[in-house]
Short mmCIF file of N, CA and C in Angstrom, two decimals:
data_model
loop_
_atom_site.label_atom_id
_atom_site.label_comp_id
_atom_site.label_asym_id
_atom_site.label_seq_id
_atom_site.Cartn_x
_atom_site.Cartn_y
_atom_site.Cartn_z
N UNK O 204 -11.49 -18.65 -1.10
CA UNK O 204 -11.53 -20.02 -2.01
C UNK O 204 -11.15 -19.26 -3.57
N UNK O 205 -10.40 -20.07 -4.37
CA UNK O 205 -9.70 -19.79 -5.41
C UNK O 205 -10.28 -20.69 -6.61
N UNK O 206 -10.93 -20.48 -7.43
CA UNK O 206 -11.34 -21.38 -8.24
C UNK O 206 -10.83 -20.47 -10.00
N UNK O 207 -9.71 -21.50 -10.73
CA UNK O 207 -9.77 -21.42 -12.33
C UNK O 207 -10.11 -22.01 -13.30
N UNK O 208 -10.33 -21.39 -14.17
CA UNK O 208 -10.64 -21.35 -15.46
C UNK O 208 -9.73 -22.82 -16.14
N UNK O 209 -9.88 -23.65 -16.96
CA UNK O 209 -9.07 -24.54 -17.52
C UNK O 209 -8.30 -24.02 -18.43
N UNK O 210 -7.30 -24.00 -18.47
CA UNK O 210 -6.40 -23.54 -19.51
C UNK O 210 -6.55 -24.09 -20.70
N UNK O 211 -5.95 -23.08 -21.81
CA UNK O 211 -6.56 -23.50 -23.15
C UNK O 211 -5.49 -24.61 -23.74
N UNK O 212 -6.01 -25.48 -24.23
CA UNK O 212 -5.14 -26.46 -24.56
C UNK O 212 -4.92 -27.92 -23.72
N UNK O 213 -5.39 -27.20 -22.79
CA UNK O 213 -6.01 -28.57 -21.57
C UNK O 213 -7.13 -28.59 -21.08
N UNK O 214 -8.09 -28.59 -21.99
CA UNK O 214 -9.62 -28.46 -21.58
C UNK O 214 -10.19 -30.24 -21.67
N UNK O 215 -11.05 -30.21 -20.78
CA UNK O 215 -11.35 -31.49 -20.30
C UNK O 215 -12.37 -31.45 -21.22
N UNK O 216 -12.69 -32.52 -22.30
CA UNK O 216 -13.28 -32.84 -23.09
C UNK O 216 -14.76 -32.83 -22.56
N UNK O 217 -15.03 -33.68 -21.52
CA UNK O 217 -16.07 -34.35 -21.23
C UNK O 217 -16.99 -33.32 -20.12
N UNK O 218 -16.29 -32.49 -19.58
CA UNK O 218 -16.82 -31.17 -18.76
C UNK O 218 -15.70 -29.82 -19.39
N UNK O 219 -16.14 -29.11 -20.44
CA UNK O 219 -15.21 -28.07 -20.59
C UNK O 219 -15.94 -26.80 -19.81
N UNK O 220 -17.18 -26.87 -19.22
CA UNK O 220 -16.88 -25.66 -18.71
C UNK O 220 -16.59 -25.15 -17.27
N UNK O 221 -16.35 -26.77 -16.78
CA UNK O 221 -15.96 -26.74 -15.36
C UNK O 221 -14.63 -25.92 -14.96
N UNK O 222 -14.50 -25.17 -13.78
CA UNK O 222 -13.60 -24.63 -12.99
C UNK O 222 -12.79 -25.65 -11.87
N UNK O 223 -11.83 -25.14 -11.71
CA UNK O 223 -11.05 -26.08 -10.90
C UNK O 223 -10.57 -25.35 -9.67
N UNK O 224 -10.27 -26.19 -8.25
CA UNK O 224 -9.94 -25.33 -7.37
C UNK O 224 -7.95 -25.89 -7.10
N UNK O 225 -7.45 -24.91 -7.56
CA UNK O 225 -5.65 -25.47 -7.18
C UNK O 225 -5.02 -25.86 -5.94
N UNK O 226 -4.47 -26.82 -6.32
CA UNK O 226 -4.09 -27.51 -4.80
C UNK O 226 -2.49 -26.61 -4.74
N UNK O 227 -2.16 -26.42 -6.08
CA UNK O 227 -0.74 -26.29 -5.76
C UNK O 227 -0.81 -24.57 -4.90
N UNK O 228 -1.34 -23.65 -5.28
CA UNK O 228 -1.32 -22.61 -4.45
C UNK O 228 -1.12 -22.70 -2.87
N UNK O 229 -2.06 -23.15 -2.50
CA UNK O 229 -1.68 -23.08 -0.92
C UNK O 229 -0.55 -24.20 -0.17
N UNK O 230 0.03 -24.86 -1.13
CA UNK O 230 1.06 -25.67 -1.02
C UNK O 230 2.26 -24.95 -0.94
N UNK O 231 1.88 -23.46 -1.69
CA UNK O 231 3.26 -22.42 -2.08
C UNK O 231 3.14 -21.32 -1.18
N UNK O 232 1.73 -21.24 -0.79
CA UNK O 232 1.76 -20.38 0.47
C UNK O 232 2.69 -20.80 1.51
N UNK O 233 2.13 -22.21 1.66
CA UNK O 233 2.19 -22.70 3.19
C UNK O 233 3.97 -23.21 3.18
N UNK O 234 4.66 -23.20 1.80
CA UNK O 234 5.99 -23.51 1.87
C UNK O 234 6.63 -21.92 1.89
N UNK O 235 6.16 -21.19 1.53
CA UNK O 235 6.80 -19.64 1.60
C UNK O 235 6.98 -19.27 2.90
N UNK O 236 5.38 -19.67 3.91
CA UNK O 236 5.54 -18.70 5.36
C UNK O 236 6.54 -19.96 6.15
N UNK O 237 7.11 -21.22 5.82
CA UNK O 237 8.13 -21.70 6.28
C UNK O 237 9.66 -21.26 5.87
N UNK O 238 9.80 -20.25 5.31
CA UNK O 238 10.89 -19.54 4.85
C UNK O 238 11.79 -19.75 4.00
N UNK O 239 11.09 -20.84 2.67
CA UNK O 239 11.65 -21.18 1.61
C UNK O 239 11.99 -19.93 0.49
N UNK O 240 11.49 -18.95 0.66
CA UNK O 240 11.62 -17.77 -0.05
C UNK O 240 11.47 -16.78 1.17
N UNK O 241 12.46 -16.15 1.43
CA UNK O 241 12.63 -15.08 2.57
C UNK O 241 12.79 -13.84 1.99
N UNK O 242 12.41 -13.26 1.06
CA UNK O 242 12.00 -11.87 0.45
C UNK O 242 10.58 -11.19 0.96
N UNK O 243 10.09 -11.88 2.11
CA UNK O 243 8.81 -11.30 2.20
C UNK O 243 8.72 -9.94 3.34
N UNK O 244 9.50 -9.22 2.71
CA UNK O 244 9.53 -7.67 3.81
C UNK O 244 8.59 -6.71 2.88
N UNK O 245 7.91 -6.21 3.51
CA UNK O 245 6.72 -5.39 2.53
C UNK O 245 7.14 -4.31 3.04
N UNK O 246 7.32 -3.32 1.96
CA UNK O 246 7.46 -1.72 1.93
C UNK O 246 7.06 -1.04 0.97
N UNK O 247 6.65 0.37 1.30
CA UNK O 247 5.85 1.04 0.83
C UNK O 247 7.19 2.53 0.62
N UNK O 248 6.52 3.29 -0.44
CA UNK O 248 6.94 4.50 -1.32
C UNK O 248 6.11 4.94 -1.69
N UNK O 249 6.19 6.37 -1.04
CA UNK O 249 5.21 7.54 -1.26
C UNK O 249 5.97 9.18 -1.78
N UNK O 250 5.10 9.61 -3.02
CA UNK O 250 5.21 10.68 -3.80
C UNK O 250 4.34 11.61 -4.00
N UNK O 251 4.26 12.76 -4.08
CA UNK O 251 3.57 13.62 -4.68
C UNK O 251 4.17 14.96 -5.60
N UNK O 252 3.30 15.31 -6.65
CA UNK O 252 3.39 16.13 -7.64
C UNK O 252 2.99 17.60 -6.88
N UNK O 253 3.12 18.33 -6.28
CA UNK O 253 2.51 19.56 -6.01
C UNK O 253 1.90 20.34 -7.07
N UNK O 254 0.30 19.96 -6.86
CA UNK O 254 -0.57 21.34 -7.55
C UNK O 254 0.18 21.05 -9.65
N UNK O 255 0.24 19.96 -9.37
CA UNK O 255 0.66 19.34 -11.11
C UNK O 255 -0.52 19.50 -11.73
N UNK O 256 -1.44 19.71 -11.64
CA UNK O 256 -2.83 19.80 -12.59
C UNK O 256 -3.15 21.20 -12.92
N UNK O 257 -3.07 21.28 -14.40
CA UNK O 257 -3.05 22.92 -14.52
C UNK O 257 -4.42 23.92 -14.43
N UNK O 258 -5.23 22.55 -14.55
CA UNK O 258 -7.00 23.54 -14.69
C UNK O 258 -7.22 23.45 -13.02
N UNK O 259 -6.89 22.76 -12.32
CA UNK O 259 -7.74 22.55 -10.96
C UNK O 259 -6.40 22.62 -9.64
N UNK O 260 -5.13 22.99 -10.26
CA UNK O 260 -3.84 23.04 -9.43
C UNK O 260 -4.02 21.72 -8.39
N UNK O 261 -4.51 20.84 -8.45
CA UNK O 261 -4.47 19.83 -7.39
C UNK O 261 -3.42 18.81 -7.63
N UNK O 262 -2.98 18.05 -6.47
CA UNK O 262 -1.73 17.66 -6.65
C UNK O 262 -2.05 16.26 -6.78
N UNK O 263 -0.87 14.94 -7.60
CA UNK O 263 -1.08 14.03 -7.42
C UNK O 263 -0.41 13.04 -6.84
N UNK O 264 -0.88 11.76 -6.31
CA UNK O 264 -0.12 11.32 -5.04
C UNK O 264 0.31 10.16 -5.59
N UNK O 265 1.51 9.63 -5.75
CA UNK O 265 2.10 8.66 -6.21
C UNK O 265 2.57 7.51 -5.05
N UNK O 266 2.28 6.70 -5.33
CA UNK O 266 2.37 5.20 -4.55
C UNK O 266 3.09 3.85 -4.84
N UNK O 267 4.04 3.16 -4.21
CA UNK O 267 4.51 1.75 -4.72
C UNK O 267 4.34 1.14 -3.39
N UNK O 268 4.05 -0.32 -3.45
CA UNK O 268 4.55 -1.37 -2.66
C UNK O 268 5.03 -2.45 -3.10
N UNK O 269 6.14 -2.61 -2.47
CA UNK O 269 6.91 -3.83 -2.51
C UNK O 269 6.61 -4.91 -1.73
N UNK O 270 6.89 -6.26 -1.94
CA UNK O 270 6.78 -7.52 -1.19
C UNK O 270 8.11 -7.84 -1.93
N UNK O 271 9.35 -8.04 -1.28
CA UNK O 271 10.57 -8.22 -1.26
C UNK O 271 11.12 -7.05 -2.74
N UNK O 272 11.81 -8.01 -3.47
CA UNK O 272 11.94 -6.84 -4.66
C UNK O 272 11.05 -6.66 -5.53
N UNK O 273 9.86 -7.55 -5.44
CA UNK O 273 9.03 -7.30 -6.40
C UNK O 273 7.48 -6.18 -6.30
N UNK O 274 7.24 -5.26 -7.16
CA UNK O 274 6.37 -4.47 -7.00
C UNK O 274 4.98 -5.06 -7.23
N UNK O 275 4.25 -5.10 -6.04
CA UNK O 275 2.97 -5.91 -6.00
C UNK O 275 1.69 -4.74 -5.89
N UNK O 276 1.73 -3.65 -6.02
CA UNK O 276 1.01 -2.61 -6.09
C UNK O 276 1.37 -1.66 -6.19
N UNK O 277 0.35 -0.38 -7.05
CA UNK O 277 1.03 0.79 -7.22
C UNK O 277 -0.52 1.64 -7.71
N UNK O 278 0.23 3.06 -7.32
CA UNK O 278 -1.03 3.86 -7.93
C UNK O 278 -0.49 5.27 -7.95
N UNK O 279 -1.21 5.77 -8.92
CA UNK O 279 -0.94 7.61 -9.12
C UNK O 279 -2.36 8.35 -9.60
N UNK O 280 -2.75 8.92 -8.69
CA UNK O 280 -3.93 9.30 -8.30
C UNK O 280 -4.16 10.94 -8.27
N UNK O 281 -4.97 11.56 -8.87
CA UNK O 281 -5.10 13.48 -8.70
C UNK O 281 -5.96 13.00 -6.98
N UNK O 282 -5.13 14.06 -6.21
CA UNK O 282 -5.62 14.21 -4.92
C UNK O 282 -7.22 15.02 -4.43
N UNK O 283 -8.11 14.08 -3.94
CA UNK O 283 -9.58 15.02 -3.93
C UNK O 283 -8.98 16.49 -3.23
N UNK O 284 -8.51 16.87 -2.55
CA UNK O 284 -8.51 18.38 -2.01
C UNK O 284 -7.29 18.99 -2.56
N UNK O 285 -7.41 20.23 -3.07
CA UNK O 285 -6.30 21.36 -3.02
C UNK O 285 -5.47 21.22 -2.15
N UNK O 286 -4.09 20.83 -2.08
CA UNK O 286 -3.09 21.27 -1.38
C UNK O 286 -2.78 22.40 -1.00
N UNK O 287 -2.30 23.02 0.18
CA UNK O 287 -1.65 24.46 0.45
C UNK O 287 -0.36 24.76 0.11
N UNK O 288 0.40 23.25 0.41
CA UNK O 288 1.63 23.83 0.53
C UNK O 288 2.20 22.09 0.15
N UNK O 289 3.65 22.39 -0.28
CA UNK O 289 4.00 20.87 -0.52
C UNK O 289 4.05 19.31 0.51
N UNK O 290 4.18 20.05 2.10
CA UNK O 290 3.96 19.40 2.66
C UNK O 290 2.85 18.57 2.93
N UNK O 291 1.64 19.65 2.65
CA UNK O 291 0.14 18.81 2.61
C UNK O 291 0.34 17.96 1.55
N UNK O 292 0.83 17.89 0.01
CA UNK O 292 0.44 17.30 -0.75
C UNK O 292 1.31 15.85 -0.76
N UNK O 293 2.46 15.81 0.17
CA UNK O 293 3.06 14.84 0.45
C UNK O 293 2.82 14.21 1.67
N UNK O 294 2.38 14.60 2.73
CA UNK O 294 1.28 14.08 3.46
C UNK O 294 0.01 13.26 3.47
N UNK O 295 -0.49 14.00 2.55
CA UNK O 295 -1.62 13.52 1.85
C UNK O 295 -1.38 12.15 1.09
N UNK O 296 -0.28 11.90 0.39
CA UNK O 296 0.26 10.77 -0.43
C UNK O 296 0.63 9.98 0.47
N UNK O 297 1.58 10.60 1.49
CA UNK O 297 1.90 9.54 2.68
C UNK O 297 0.59 8.71 3.27
N UNK O 298 -0.18 8.85 3.29
CA UNK O 298 -1.52 8.74 3.91
C UNK O 298 -2.15 7.69 3.60
N UNK O 299 -2.29 7.79 1.75
CA UNK O 299 -2.93 7.03 1.27
C UNK O 299 -2.17 5.69 1.08
N UNK O 300 -0.68 6.14 1.15
CA UNK O 300 0.50 5.03 1.09
C UNK O 300 0.17 3.86 2.36
N UNK O 301 0.15 4.52 3.47
CA UNK O 301 -0.35 4.07 4.53
C UNK O 301 -1.58 3.08 5.41
N UNK O 302 -2.35 3.15 4.29
CA UNK O 302 -3.57 2.75 3.83
C UNK O 302 -3.68 1.44 3.55
N UNK O 303 -2.54 1.67 2.13
CA UNK O 303 -2.94 0.75 1.18
C UNK O 303 -1.62 -0.31 2.26
N UNK O 304 -0.76 -0.03 2.71
CA UNK O 304 0.38 -0.75 3.06
C UNK O 304 -0.43 -1.40 4.40
N UNK O 305 -1.45 -0.96 4.99
CA UNK O 305 -1.81 -1.61 6.73
C UNK O 305 -3.17 -2.58 5.62
N UNK O 306 -3.61 -2.47 4.54
CA UNK O 306 -4.71 -3.54 4.17
C UNK O 306 -3.85 -4.41 3.65
N UNK O 307 -3.00 -4.29 2.94
CA UNK O 307 -1.83 -5.23 2.86
C UNK O 307 -1.41 -6.17 3.66
N UNK O 308 -0.95 -5.57 4.86
CA UNK O 308 -0.30 -6.15 6.00
C UNK O 308 -1.24 -7.27 6.42
N UNK O 309 -2.87 -6.96 6.29
CA UNK O 309 -3.74 -7.59 7.06
C UNK O 309 -3.85 -8.53 6.10
N UNK O 310 -3.77 -8.56 4.95
CA UNK O 310 -4.57 -9.46 4.16
C UNK O 310 -3.35 -10.63 3.91
N UNK O 311 -1.79 -10.42 4.20
CA UNK O 311 -0.73 -11.31 4.38
C UNK O 311 -0.66 -11.75 5.60
N UNK O 312 -1.12 -11.10 6.58
CA UNK O 312 -1.06 -11.81 7.65
C UNK O 312 -2.22 -12.97 8.05
N UNK O 313 -3.08 -12.90 7.03
CA UNK O 313 -4.33 -13.86 7.10
C UNK O 313 -3.88 -15.14 6.30
N UNK O 314 -2.55 -14.89 5.62
CA UNK O 314 -2.09 -16.28 5.02
C UNK O 314 -0.82 -16.76 5.86
N UNK O 315 -0.36 -16.16 6.99
CA UNK O 315 0.45 -16.83 7.59
C UNK O 315 1.82 -15.41 8.25
N UNK O 316 2.00 -14.57 7.04
CA UNK O 316 2.94 -13.76 7.13
C UNK O 316 2.94 -13.08 8.07
N UNK O 317 3.86 -12.49 9.07
CA UNK O 317 3.57 -11.69 10.13
C UNK O 317 4.86 -10.19 10.02
N UNK O 318 4.36 -9.39 10.14
CA UNK O 318 5.30 -8.19 9.73
C UNK O 318 5.45 -7.36 11.08
N UNK O 319 6.76 -7.09 11.34
CA UNK O 319 6.83 -5.80 12.63
C UNK O 319 6.46 -4.09 12.57
N UNK O 320 7.46 -3.92 12.23
CA UNK O 320 7.48 -2.65 11.34
C UNK O 320 7.73 -2.66 9.70
N UNK O 321 6.74 -1.96 9.34
CA UNK O 321 7.01 -1.68 7.69
C UNK O 321 7.25 -0.40 7.54
N UNK O 322 8.51 -0.44 6.91
CA UNK O 322 8.78 0.84 6.49
C UNK O 322 7.84 1.64 5.30
N UNK O 323 7.74 2.82 5.32
CA UNK O 323 7.65 3.22 4.40
C UNK O 323 8.23 4.72 3.63
N UNK O 324 8.89 5.04 2.60
CA UNK O 324 9.85 6.12 2.14
C UNK O 324 9.08 7.28 1.94
N UNK O 325 9.58 8.10 2.05
CA UNK O 325 9.16 9.25 1.73
C UNK O 325 10.31 10.42 1.22
N UNK O 326 10.26 11.17 0.63
CA UNK O 326 11.42 12.40 0.32
C UNK O 326 11.03 13.78 0.85
N UNK O 327 9.93 13.73 1.40
CA UNK O 327 9.49 15.21 2.23
C UNK O 327 9.66 15.12 3.75
N UNK O 328 10.58 16.04 4.23
CA UNK O 328 11.20 15.75 5.67
C UNK O 328 9.93 16.30 6.48
N UNK O 329 9.22 17.25 5.71
CA UNK O 329 7.79 17.86 6.08
C UNK O 329 6.94 17.04 6.71
N UNK O 330 6.74 16.48 5.77
CA UNK O 330 5.77 15.43 5.78
C UNK O 330 5.82 14.30 6.78
N UNK O 331 7.50 13.90 6.94
CA UNK O 331 7.55 12.87 8.29
C UNK O 331 7.29 13.47 9.22
N UNK O 332 8.21 14.82 9.71
CA UNK O 332 8.09 15.25 10.41
C UNK O 332 6.03 15.55 11.23
N UNK O 333 5.44 15.75 10.48
CA UNK O 333 4.35 15.86 10.56
C UNK O 333 3.77 14.28 11.35
N UNK O 334 3.90 13.39 10.73
CA UNK O 334 3.58 12.01 10.85
C UNK O 334 4.28 11.41 11.69
N UNK O 335 5.36 11.99 12.49
CA UNK O 335 6.26 11.42 13.69
C UNK O 335 6.04 12.43 15.03
N UNK O 336 5.67 13.59 14.37
CA UNK O 336 5.44 14.73 15.72
C UNK O 336 3.78 14.33 16.06
N UNK O 337 3.56 13.96 17.37
CA UNK O 337 2.02 13.79 17.82
C UNK O 337 1.42 14.95 18.13
N UNK O 338 2.20 16.16 18.24
CA UNK O 338 1.97 17.41 18.77
C UNK O 338 1.14 17.93 17.40
N UNK O 339 0.28 18.70 17.53
CA UNK O 339 -0.62 19.30 16.44
C UNK O 339 -0.10 20.82 16.34
N UNK O 340 0.36 21.34 15.35
CA UNK O 340 0.90 22.42 15.39
C UNK O 340 -0.04 23.40 14.32
N UNK O 341 -0.09 24.96 14.69
CA UNK O 341 -1.17 25.76 13.92
C UNK O 341 -0.63 25.55 12.52
N UNK O 342 0.31 25.26 12.29
CA UNK O 342 0.79 25.06 10.77
C UNK O 342 0.20 23.95 9.77
N UNK O 343 -0.35 22.95 10.91
CA UNK O 343 -0.83 21.54 10.15
C UNK O 343 -2.39 21.65 10.51
N UNK O 344 -2.91 22.53 11.14
CA UNK O 344 -4.35 22.34 11.29
C UNK O 344 -4.93 22.50 10.25
N UNK O 345 -4.77 22.90 8.96
CA UNK O 345 -5.24 23.13 7.78
C UNK O 345 -5.78 21.79 7.23
N UNK O 346 -4.76 20.72 7.48
CA UNK O 346 -4.78 19.42 6.93
C UNK O 346 -5.77 18.71 7.22
N UNK O 347 -6.83 18.38 6.40
CA UNK O 347 -7.86 17.48 7.09
C UNK O 347 -7.56 15.83 8.33
N UNK O 348 -8.84 16.14 8.96
CA UNK O 348 -8.41 15.22 9.94
C UNK O 348 -8.34 13.56 9.57
N UNK O 349 -8.75 13.48 8.17
CA UNK O 349 -8.91 11.80 8.04
C UNK O 349 -7.00 11.64 7.59
N UNK O 350 -6.33 12.82 7.08
CA UNK O 350 -4.77 12.29 6.98
C UNK O 350 -4.29 12.20 7.97
N UNK O 351 -4.43 12.46 9.16
CA UNK O 351 -4.00 12.31 10.80
C UNK O 351 -3.83 11.01 11.35
N UNK O 352 -5.07 10.25 10.76
CA UNK O 352 -4.57 8.72 11.12
C UNK O 352 -3.42 8.33 11.25
N UNK O 353 -2.59 8.71 10.33
CA UNK O 353 -1.39 8.30 10.02
C UNK O 353 -0.20 8.17 11.42
N UNK O 354 -0.38 9.48 12.25
CA UNK O 354 0.28 9.59 13.20
C UNK O 354 0.32 8.63 14.40
N UNK O 355 -1.22 8.23 14.46
CA UNK O 355 -1.64 6.64 15.48
C UNK O 355 -0.70 5.58 15.39
N UNK O 356 -0.67 5.66 13.67
CA UNK O 356 0.15 4.34 13.51
C UNK O 356 1.59 4.58 13.66
N UNK O 357 1.88 5.40 13.52
CA UNK O 357 3.48 5.97 13.68
C UNK O 357 4.29 5.56 14.96
N UNK O 358 2.90 6.19 16.03
CA UNK O 358 3.42 6.33 17.31
C UNK O 358 3.28 4.94 17.87
N UNK O 359 2.36 4.14 17.60
CA UNK O 359 2.15 2.71 17.65
C UNK O 359 3.17 2.01 17.31
N UNK O 360 4.14 2.11 16.57
CA UNK O 360 4.80 1.28 15.37
C UNK O 360 4.59 0.59 14.34
N UNK O 361 3.33 0.57 13.92
CA UNK O 361 2.61 -0.19 13.24
C UNK O 361 2.58 0.28 11.83
#
């Protein structure tokens, strides 16, 4: 449930500390699921700045998620690991973007929205190849197992 403070200028003088539960929000969500606004495509974008930190040589992950044409989530964060290649830096960033997109899909599904395949865009052919190829090559063994979960979601089409 969502509760909102009384807006300034419209405070109930008899009950100034009360909060209220908005009814309009639930109507809007219900209307949106019926197609009033058809721009609810969820899309992710991922990028990385390889070894961008001059002190630690760690890469920075950047990601953005859009609902229709509206930016609804974004992040720029230094990666926990030190990437040995641009492919790894991009793959780690792609993995973080995938985690956020899957979380958002779960939340939006709870409100009645349905998504089949959610596109996540990445400018690295190597990262895309690693996530699309179910075979783990000797060149990708150094990438931490926690980032390889994205392969499962690509294979399943989720």
